[in-house]
Short mmCIF file of C-alpha atoms in Angstrom, two decimals:
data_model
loop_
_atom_site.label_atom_id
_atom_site.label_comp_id
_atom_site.label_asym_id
_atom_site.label_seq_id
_atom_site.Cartn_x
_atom_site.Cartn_y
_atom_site.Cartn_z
CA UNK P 7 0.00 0.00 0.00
CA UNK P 8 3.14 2.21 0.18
CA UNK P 9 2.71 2.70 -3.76
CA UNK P 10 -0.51 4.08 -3.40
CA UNK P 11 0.90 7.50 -1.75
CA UNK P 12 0.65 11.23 -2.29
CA UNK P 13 1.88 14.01 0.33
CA UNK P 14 1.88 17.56 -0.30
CA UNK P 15 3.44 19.23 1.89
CA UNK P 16 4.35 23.02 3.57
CA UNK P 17 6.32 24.37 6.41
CA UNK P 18 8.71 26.43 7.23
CA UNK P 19 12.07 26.77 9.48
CA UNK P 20 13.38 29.58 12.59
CA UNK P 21 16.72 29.61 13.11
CA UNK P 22 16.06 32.38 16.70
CA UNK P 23 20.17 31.82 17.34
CA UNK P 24 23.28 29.90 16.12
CA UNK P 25 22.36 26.91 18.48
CA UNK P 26 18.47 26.44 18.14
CA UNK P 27 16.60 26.06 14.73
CA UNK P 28 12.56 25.10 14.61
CA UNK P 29 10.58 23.90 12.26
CA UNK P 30 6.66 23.02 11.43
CA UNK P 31 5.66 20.69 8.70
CA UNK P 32 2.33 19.76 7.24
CA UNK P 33 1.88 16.98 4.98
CA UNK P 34 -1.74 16.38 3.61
CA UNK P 35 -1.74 12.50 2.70
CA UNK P 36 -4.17 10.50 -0.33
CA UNK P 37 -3.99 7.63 -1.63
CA UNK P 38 -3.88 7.81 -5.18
CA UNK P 39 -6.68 4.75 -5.58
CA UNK P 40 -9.53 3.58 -3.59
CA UNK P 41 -8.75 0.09 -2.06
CA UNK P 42 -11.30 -2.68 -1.41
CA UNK P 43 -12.26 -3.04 2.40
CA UNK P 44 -10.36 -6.13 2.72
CA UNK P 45 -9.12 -5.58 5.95
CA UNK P 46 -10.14 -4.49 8.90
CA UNK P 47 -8.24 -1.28 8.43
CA UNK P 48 -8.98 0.26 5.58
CA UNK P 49 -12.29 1.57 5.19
CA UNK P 50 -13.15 1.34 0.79
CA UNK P 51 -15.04 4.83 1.10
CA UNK P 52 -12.20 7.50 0.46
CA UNK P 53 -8.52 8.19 -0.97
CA UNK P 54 -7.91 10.70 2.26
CA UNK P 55 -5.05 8.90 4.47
CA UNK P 56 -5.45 12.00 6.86
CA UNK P 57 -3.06 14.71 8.08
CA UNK P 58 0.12 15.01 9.75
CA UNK P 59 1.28 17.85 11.34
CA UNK P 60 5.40 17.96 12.78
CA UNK P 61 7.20 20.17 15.08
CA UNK P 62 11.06 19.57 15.30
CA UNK P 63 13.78 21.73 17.62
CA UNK P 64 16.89 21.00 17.04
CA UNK P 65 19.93 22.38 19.60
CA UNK P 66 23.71 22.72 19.25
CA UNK P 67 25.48 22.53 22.93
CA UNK P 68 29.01 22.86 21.41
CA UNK P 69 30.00 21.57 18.12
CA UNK P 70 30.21 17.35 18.95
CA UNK P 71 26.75 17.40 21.08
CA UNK P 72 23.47 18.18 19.57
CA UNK P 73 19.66 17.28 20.24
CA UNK P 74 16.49 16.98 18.83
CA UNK P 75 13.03 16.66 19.81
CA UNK P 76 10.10 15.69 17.18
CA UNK P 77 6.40 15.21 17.89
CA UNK P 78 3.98 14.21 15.05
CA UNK P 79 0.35 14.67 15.27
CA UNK P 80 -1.68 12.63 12.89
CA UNK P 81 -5.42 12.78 11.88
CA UNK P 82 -6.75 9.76 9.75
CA UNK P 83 -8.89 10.10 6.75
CA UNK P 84 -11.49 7.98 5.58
CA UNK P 85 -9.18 6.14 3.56
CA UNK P 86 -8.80 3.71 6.95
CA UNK P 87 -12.30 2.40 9.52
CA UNK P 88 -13.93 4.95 11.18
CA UNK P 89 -12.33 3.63 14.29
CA UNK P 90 -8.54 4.03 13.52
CA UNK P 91 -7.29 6.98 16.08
CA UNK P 92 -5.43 10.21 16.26
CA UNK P 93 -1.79 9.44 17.17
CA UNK P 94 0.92 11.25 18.67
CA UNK P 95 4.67 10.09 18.35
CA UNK P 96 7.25 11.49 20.03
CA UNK P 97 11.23 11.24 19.66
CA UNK P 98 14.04 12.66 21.59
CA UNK P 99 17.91 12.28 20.41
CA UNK P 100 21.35 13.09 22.21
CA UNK P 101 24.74 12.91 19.71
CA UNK P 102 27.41 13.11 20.66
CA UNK P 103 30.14 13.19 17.97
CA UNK P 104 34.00 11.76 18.67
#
């Protein structure tokens, strides 16, 4: 089902210093054919997958340690059931470079 995939996408980036830069992504997801129900997750009535919304900070401490947080927000269309939930996933990252 990967092959049957469309995102457009906007966002934009703040760089407020040197050592902090943030950034906000949409992506607006189809499907680029209806599917059969043949599953219990995917619904037959649409080619929406949903929306995903991202927020990402990334921080420099010095130039060999860095972080990141990312939390995505997404909001299924009626390409899946009725039932499939909002999700949330969240990832944090220390690197340290040697």
């Amino acid at each position: 089902y990967w092959a049957n995939f469309t995102a457009y996408n906007a966002g934009f980036d703040l760089t407020p210093n040197k050592k902090t830069k943030f950034s906000y992504k949409y992506y607006f997801l189809m499907a680029n054919e209806q599917v059969n129900p043949t599953s219990a997750l995917f619904s037959g009535s649409g080619k929406t997958r949903g929306s995903l919304s991202e927020v990402r900070i990334d921080y420099s401490f010095s130039k060999n340690i860095t972080a990141l947080f990312v939390a995505d927000y997404f909001i299924p269309g009626n390409f899946y059931v009725k039932t499939a939930d909002e999700s949330i996933f969240l990832k944090t990252e220390l690197q340290v470079k040697f």
